[in-house]
Short mmCIF file of N, CA and C in Angstrom, two decimals:
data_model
loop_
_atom_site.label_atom_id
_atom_site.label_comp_id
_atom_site.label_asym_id
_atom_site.label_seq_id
_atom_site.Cartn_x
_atom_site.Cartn_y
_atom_site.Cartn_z
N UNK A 1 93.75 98.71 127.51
CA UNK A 1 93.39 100.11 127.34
C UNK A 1 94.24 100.96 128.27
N UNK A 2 95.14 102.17 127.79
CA UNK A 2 95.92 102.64 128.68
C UNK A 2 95.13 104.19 129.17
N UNK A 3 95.65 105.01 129.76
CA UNK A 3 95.26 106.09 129.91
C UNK A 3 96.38 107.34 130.03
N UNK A 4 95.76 108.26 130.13
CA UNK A 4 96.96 109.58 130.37
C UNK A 4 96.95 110.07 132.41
N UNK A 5 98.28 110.37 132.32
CA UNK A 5 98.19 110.94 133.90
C UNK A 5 99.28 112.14 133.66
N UNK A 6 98.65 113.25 134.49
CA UNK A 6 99.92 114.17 134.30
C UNK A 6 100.69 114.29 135.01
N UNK A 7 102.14 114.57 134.25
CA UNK A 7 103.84 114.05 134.42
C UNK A 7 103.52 114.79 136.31
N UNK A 8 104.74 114.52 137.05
CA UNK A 8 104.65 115.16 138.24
C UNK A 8 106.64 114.92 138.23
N UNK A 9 106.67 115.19 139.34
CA UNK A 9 108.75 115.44 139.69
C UNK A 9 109.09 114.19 140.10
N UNK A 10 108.26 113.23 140.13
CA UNK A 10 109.12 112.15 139.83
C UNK A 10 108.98 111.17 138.81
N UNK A 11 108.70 111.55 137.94
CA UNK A 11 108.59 111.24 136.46
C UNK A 11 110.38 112.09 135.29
N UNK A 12 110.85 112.75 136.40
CA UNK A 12 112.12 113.37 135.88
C UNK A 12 113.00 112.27 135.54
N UNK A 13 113.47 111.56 135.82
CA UNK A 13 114.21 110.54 135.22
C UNK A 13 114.06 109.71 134.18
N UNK A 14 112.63 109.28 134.21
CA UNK A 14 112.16 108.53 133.08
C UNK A 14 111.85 109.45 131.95
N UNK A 15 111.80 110.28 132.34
CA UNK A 15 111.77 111.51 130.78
C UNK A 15 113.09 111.56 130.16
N UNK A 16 113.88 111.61 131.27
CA UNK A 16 115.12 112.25 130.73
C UNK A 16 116.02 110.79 129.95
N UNK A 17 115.33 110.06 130.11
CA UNK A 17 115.99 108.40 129.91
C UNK A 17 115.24 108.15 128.72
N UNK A 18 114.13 108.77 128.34
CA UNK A 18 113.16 108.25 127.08
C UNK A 18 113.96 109.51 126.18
N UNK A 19 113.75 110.83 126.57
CA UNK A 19 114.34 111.69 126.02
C UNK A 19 115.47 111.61 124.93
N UNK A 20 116.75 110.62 125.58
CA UNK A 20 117.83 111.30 124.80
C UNK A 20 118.12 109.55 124.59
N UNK A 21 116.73 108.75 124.26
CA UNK A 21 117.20 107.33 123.23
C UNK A 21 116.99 107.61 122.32
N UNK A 22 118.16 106.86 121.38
CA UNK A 22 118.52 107.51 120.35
C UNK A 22 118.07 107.47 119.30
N UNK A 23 116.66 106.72 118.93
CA UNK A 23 115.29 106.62 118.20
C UNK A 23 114.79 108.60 118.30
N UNK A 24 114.22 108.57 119.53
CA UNK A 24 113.52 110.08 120.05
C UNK A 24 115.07 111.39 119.50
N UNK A 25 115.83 110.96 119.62
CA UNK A 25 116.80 111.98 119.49
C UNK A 25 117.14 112.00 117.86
N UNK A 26 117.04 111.08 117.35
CA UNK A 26 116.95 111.36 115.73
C UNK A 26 115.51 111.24 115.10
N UNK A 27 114.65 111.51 115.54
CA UNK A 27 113.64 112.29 115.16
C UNK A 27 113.04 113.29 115.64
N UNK A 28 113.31 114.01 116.88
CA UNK A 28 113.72 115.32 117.18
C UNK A 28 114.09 116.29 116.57
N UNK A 29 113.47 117.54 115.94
CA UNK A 29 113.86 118.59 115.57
C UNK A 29 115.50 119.31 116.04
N UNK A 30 115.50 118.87 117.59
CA UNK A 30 117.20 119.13 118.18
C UNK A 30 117.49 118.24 118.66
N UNK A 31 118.23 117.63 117.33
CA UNK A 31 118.59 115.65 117.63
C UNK A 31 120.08 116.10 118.83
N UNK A 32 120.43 117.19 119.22
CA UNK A 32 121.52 116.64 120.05
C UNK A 32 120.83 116.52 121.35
N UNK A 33 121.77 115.17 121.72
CA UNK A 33 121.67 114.74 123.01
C UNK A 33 121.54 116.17 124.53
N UNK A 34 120.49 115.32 125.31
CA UNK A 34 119.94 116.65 126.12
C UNK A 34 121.24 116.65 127.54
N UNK A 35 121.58 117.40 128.50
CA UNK A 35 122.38 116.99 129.24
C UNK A 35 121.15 117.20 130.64
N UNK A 36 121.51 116.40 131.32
CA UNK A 36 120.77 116.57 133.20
C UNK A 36 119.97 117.75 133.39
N UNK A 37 121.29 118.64 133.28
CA UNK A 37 120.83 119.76 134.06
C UNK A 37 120.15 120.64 132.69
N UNK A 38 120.06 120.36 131.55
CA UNK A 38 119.07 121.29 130.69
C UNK A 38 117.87 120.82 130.50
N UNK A 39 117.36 118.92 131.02
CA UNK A 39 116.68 118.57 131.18
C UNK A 39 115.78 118.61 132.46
N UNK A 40 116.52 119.15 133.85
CA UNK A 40 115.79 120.08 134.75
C UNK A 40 115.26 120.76 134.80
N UNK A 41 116.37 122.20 134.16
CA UNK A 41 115.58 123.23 133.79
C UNK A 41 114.02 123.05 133.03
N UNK A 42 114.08 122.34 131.80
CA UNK A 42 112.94 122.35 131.15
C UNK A 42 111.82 121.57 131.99
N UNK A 43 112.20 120.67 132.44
CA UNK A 43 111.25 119.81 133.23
C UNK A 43 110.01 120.93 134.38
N UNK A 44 111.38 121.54 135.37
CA UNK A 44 110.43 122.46 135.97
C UNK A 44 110.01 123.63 135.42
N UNK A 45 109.71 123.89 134.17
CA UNK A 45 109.06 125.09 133.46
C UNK A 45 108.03 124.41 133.14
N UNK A 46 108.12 123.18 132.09
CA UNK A 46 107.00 122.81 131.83
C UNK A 46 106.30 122.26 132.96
N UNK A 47 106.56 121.96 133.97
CA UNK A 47 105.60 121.81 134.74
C UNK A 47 105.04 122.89 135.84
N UNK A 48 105.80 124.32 135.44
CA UNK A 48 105.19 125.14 135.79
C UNK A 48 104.22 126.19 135.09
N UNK A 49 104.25 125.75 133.40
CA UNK A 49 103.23 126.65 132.51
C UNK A 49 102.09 126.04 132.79
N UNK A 50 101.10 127.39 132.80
CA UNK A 50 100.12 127.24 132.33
C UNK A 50 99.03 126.85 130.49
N UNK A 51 100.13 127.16 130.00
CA UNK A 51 100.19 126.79 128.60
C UNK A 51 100.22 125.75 127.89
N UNK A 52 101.04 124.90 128.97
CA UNK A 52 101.58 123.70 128.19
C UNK A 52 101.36 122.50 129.61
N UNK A 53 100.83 121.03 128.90
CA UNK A 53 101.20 120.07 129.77
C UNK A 53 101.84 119.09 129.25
N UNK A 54 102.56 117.98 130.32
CA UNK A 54 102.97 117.30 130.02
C UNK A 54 102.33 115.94 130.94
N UNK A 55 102.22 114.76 130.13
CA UNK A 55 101.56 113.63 130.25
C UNK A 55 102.08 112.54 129.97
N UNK A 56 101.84 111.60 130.98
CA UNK A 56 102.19 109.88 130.96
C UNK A 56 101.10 109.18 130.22
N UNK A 57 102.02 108.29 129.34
CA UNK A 57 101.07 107.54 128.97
C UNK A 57 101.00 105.92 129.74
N UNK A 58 100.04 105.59 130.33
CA UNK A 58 100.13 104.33 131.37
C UNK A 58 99.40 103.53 130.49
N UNK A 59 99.67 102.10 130.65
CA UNK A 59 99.33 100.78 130.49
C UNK A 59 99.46 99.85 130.86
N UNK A 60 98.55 99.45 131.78
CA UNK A 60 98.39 98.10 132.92
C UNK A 60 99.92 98.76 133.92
N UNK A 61 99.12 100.15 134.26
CA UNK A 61 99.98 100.92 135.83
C UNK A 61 101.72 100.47 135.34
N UNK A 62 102.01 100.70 133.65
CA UNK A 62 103.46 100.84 133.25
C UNK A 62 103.26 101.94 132.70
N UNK A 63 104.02 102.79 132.43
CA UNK A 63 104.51 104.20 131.65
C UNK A 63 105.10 103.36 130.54
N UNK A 64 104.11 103.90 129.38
CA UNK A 64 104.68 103.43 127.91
C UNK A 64 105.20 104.42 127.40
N UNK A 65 104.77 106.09 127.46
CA UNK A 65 105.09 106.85 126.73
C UNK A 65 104.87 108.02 127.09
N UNK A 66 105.01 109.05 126.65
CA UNK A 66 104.73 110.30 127.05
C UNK A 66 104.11 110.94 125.89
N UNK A 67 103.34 112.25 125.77
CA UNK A 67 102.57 112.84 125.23
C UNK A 67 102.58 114.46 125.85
N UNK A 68 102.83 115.75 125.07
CA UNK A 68 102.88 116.90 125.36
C UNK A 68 102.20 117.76 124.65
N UNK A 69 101.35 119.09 125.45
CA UNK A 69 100.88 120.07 124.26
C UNK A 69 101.09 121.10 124.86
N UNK A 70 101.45 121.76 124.15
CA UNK A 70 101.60 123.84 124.36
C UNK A 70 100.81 123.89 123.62
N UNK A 71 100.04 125.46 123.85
CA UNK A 71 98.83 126.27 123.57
C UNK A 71 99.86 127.23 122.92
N UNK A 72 99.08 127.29 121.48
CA UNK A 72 99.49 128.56 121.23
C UNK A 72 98.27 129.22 120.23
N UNK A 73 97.43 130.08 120.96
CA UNK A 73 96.20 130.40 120.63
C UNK A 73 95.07 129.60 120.90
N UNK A 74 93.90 129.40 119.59
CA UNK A 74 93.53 128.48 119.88
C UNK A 74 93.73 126.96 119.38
N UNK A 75 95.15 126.87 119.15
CA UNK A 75 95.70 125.52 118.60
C UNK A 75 97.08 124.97 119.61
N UNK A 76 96.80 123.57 119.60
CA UNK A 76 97.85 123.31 120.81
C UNK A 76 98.48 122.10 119.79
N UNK A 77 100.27 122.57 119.65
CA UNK A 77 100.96 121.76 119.01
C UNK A 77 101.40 120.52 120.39
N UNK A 78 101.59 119.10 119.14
CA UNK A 78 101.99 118.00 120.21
C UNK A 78 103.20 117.57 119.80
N UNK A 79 103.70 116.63 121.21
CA UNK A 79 105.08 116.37 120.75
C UNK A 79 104.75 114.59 121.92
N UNK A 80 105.27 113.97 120.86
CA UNK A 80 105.24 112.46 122.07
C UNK A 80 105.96 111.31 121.84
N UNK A 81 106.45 110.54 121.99
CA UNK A 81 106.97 109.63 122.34
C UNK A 81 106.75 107.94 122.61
N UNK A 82 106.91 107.04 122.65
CA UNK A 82 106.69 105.84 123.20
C UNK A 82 108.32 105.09 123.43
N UNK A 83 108.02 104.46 124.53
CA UNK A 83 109.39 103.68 125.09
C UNK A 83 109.74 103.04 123.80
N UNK A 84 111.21 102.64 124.02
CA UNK A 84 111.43 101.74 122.87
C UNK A 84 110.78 100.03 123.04
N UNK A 85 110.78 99.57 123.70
CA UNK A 85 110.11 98.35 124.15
C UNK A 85 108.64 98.08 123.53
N UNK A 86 108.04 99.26 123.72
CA UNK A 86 106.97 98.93 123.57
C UNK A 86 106.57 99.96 121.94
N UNK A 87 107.28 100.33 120.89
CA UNK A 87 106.94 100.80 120.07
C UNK A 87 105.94 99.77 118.88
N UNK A 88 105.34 99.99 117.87
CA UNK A 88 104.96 98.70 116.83
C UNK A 88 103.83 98.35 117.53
N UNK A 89 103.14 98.83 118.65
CA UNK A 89 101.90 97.94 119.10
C UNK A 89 100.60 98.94 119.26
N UNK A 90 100.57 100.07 118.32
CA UNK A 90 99.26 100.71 118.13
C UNK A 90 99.31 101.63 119.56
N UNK A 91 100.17 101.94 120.33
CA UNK A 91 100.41 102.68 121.64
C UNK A 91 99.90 104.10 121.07
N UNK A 92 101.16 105.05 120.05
CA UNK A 92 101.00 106.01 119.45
C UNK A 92 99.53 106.34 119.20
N UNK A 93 98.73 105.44 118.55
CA UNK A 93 97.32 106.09 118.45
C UNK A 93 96.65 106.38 119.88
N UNK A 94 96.83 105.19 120.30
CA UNK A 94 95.74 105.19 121.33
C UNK A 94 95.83 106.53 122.35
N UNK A 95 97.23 106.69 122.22
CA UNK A 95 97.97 108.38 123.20
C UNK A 95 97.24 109.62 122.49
N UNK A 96 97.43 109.48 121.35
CA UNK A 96 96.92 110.80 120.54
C UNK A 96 95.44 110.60 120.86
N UNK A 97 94.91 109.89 120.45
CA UNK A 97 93.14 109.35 120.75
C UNK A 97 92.91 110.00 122.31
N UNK A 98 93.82 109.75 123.25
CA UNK A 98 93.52 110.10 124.31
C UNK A 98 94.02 111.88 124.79
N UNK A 99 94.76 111.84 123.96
CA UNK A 99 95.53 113.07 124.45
C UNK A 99 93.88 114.28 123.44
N UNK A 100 93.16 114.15 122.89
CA UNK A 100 92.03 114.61 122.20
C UNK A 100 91.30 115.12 123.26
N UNK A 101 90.47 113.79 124.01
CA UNK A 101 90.10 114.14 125.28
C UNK A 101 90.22 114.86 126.02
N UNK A 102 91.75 115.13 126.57
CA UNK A 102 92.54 115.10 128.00
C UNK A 102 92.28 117.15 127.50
N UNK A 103 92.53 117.26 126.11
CA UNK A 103 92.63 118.81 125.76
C UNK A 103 91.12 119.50 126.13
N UNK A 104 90.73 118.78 125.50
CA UNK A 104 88.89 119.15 125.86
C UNK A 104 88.80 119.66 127.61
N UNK A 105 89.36 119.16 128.23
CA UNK A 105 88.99 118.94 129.70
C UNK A 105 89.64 120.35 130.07
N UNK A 106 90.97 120.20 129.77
CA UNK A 106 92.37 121.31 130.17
C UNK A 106 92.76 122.34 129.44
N UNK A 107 91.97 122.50 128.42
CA UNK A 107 92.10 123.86 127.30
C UNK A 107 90.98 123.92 126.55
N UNK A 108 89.74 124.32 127.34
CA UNK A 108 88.97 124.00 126.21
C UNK A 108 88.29 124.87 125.69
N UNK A 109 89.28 126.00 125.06
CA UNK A 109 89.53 127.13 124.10
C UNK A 109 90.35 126.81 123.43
N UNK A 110 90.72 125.63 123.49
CA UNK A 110 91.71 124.79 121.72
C UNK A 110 90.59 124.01 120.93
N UNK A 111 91.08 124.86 119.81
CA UNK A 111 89.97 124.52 118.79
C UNK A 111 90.59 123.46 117.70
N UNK A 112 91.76 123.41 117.81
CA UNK A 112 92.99 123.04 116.74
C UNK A 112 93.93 122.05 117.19
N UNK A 113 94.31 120.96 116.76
CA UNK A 113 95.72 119.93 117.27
C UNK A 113 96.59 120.08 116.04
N UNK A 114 97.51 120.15 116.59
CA UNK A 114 98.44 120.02 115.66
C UNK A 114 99.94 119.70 115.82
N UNK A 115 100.64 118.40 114.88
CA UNK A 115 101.80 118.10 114.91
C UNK A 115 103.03 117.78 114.40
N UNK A 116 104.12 118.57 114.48
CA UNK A 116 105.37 118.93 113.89
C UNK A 116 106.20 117.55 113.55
N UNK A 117 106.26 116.67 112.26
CA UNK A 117 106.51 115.69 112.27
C UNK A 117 107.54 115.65 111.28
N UNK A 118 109.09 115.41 111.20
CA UNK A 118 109.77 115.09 110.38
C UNK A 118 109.49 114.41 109.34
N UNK A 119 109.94 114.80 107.80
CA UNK A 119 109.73 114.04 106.60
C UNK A 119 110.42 112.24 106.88
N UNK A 120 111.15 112.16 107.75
CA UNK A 120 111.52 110.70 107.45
C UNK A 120 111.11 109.56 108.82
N UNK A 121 109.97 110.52 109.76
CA UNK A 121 109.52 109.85 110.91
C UNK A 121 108.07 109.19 109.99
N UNK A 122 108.15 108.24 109.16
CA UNK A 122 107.08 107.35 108.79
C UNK A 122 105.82 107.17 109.58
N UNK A 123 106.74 106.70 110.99
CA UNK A 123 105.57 105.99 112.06
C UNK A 123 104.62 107.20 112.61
N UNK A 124 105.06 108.20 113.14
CA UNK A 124 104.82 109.31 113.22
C UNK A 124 103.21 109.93 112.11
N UNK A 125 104.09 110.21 111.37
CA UNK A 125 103.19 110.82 109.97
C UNK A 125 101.66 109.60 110.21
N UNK A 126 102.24 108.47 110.31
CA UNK A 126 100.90 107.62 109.87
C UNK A 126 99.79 107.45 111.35
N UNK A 127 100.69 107.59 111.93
CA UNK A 127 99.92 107.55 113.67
C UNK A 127 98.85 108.78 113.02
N UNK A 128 99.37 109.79 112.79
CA UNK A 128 98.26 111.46 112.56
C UNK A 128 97.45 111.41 111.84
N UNK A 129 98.33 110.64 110.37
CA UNK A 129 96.85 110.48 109.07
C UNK A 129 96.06 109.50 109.42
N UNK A 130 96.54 108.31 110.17
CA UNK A 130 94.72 107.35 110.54
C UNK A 130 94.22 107.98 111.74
N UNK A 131 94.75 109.05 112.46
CA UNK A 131 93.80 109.91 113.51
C UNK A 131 93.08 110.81 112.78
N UNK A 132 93.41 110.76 111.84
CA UNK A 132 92.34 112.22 110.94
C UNK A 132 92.73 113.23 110.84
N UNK A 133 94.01 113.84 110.98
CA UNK A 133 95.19 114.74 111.02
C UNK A 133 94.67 114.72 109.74
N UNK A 134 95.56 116.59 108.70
CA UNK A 134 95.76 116.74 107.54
C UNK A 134 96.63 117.27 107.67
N UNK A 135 97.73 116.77 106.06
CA UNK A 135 98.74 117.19 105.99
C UNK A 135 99.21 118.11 105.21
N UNK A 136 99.04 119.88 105.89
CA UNK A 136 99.48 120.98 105.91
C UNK A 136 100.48 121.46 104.70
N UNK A 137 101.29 121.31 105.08
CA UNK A 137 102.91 121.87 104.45
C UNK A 137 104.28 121.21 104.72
N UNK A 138 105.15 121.31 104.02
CA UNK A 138 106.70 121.45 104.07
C UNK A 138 107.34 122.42 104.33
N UNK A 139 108.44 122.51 105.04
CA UNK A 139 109.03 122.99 105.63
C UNK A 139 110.21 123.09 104.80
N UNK A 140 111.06 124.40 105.06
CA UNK A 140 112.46 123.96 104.34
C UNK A 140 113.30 125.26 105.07
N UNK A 141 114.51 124.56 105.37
CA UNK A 141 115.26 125.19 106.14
C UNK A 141 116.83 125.44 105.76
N UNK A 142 117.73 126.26 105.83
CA UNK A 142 119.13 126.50 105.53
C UNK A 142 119.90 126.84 106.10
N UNK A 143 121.18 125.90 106.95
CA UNK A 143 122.23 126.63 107.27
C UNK A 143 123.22 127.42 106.93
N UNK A 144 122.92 128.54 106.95
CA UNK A 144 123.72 129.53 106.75
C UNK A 144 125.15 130.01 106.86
N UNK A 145 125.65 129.27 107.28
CA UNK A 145 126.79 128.52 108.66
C UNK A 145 127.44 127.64 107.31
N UNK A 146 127.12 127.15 106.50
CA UNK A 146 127.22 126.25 105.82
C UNK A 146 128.05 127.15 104.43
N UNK A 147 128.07 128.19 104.24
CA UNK A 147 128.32 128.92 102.73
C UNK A 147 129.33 129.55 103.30
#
């Protein structure tokens, strides 16, 4: 049984190392690779909003994964992760399962979860629909750049 702990400044490396493997980076909305110093910057914002946290996911005192939510109203979108090592072993639920909780405690004027999941992230999509997630809409987008 793992649990959540929230990220702190020395958790910066192992973010930035889960971050830009190249699993997480092609299913990323901004699949390009992150560099150091834009992964600083963001690091100390999000850990200075009040809006948004960011969270470890531990198992037997290892960091399997990470787990994030911003508030926006009363609905807090998520964004998360699992090491590559340890992907395929039911981790993903158990984070979301917990990350349910963790909102209750730390926003609990979120009435709503909700999560932004690429059409070809399978594992993803199915982690949400056996959590009891519903699936919303499609998205469709155009580079313009492109004509």
């Amino acid at each position: 049984m793992g649990y959540l702990r929230y990220a702190d400044s020395q958790d910066i490396d192992l973010l930035f190392r889960w971050a830009n493997e190249r699993t997480v980076r092609k299913n990323a909305f901004s699949p390009a690779e992150i560099t150091y110093e834009e992964h600083c910057r963001w690091f100390a914002q999000i850990l200075a909003r009040e809006d948004a946290r960011q969270y470890i996911f531990m198992c037997e005192e290892e960091p399997v994964g990470q787990i994030r939510v911003t508030v926006e109203g009363s609905k807090a979108v998520i964004g998360y992760s699992i090491c590559p090592e340890k992907r395929c072993r039911g981790y993903g639920k158990e984070m979301v399962h917990l990350l349910m909780e963790q909102v209750k405690k730390d926003f609990p004027s979120v009435e709503t979860l909700a999560a932004k999941v690429k059409p070809d992230n399978i594992a993803s999509q199915k982690v949400f629909l056996d959590m009891g997630y519903a699936y919303k809409y499609n998205a469709y987008e155009l580079d313009v750049n492109k004509f």
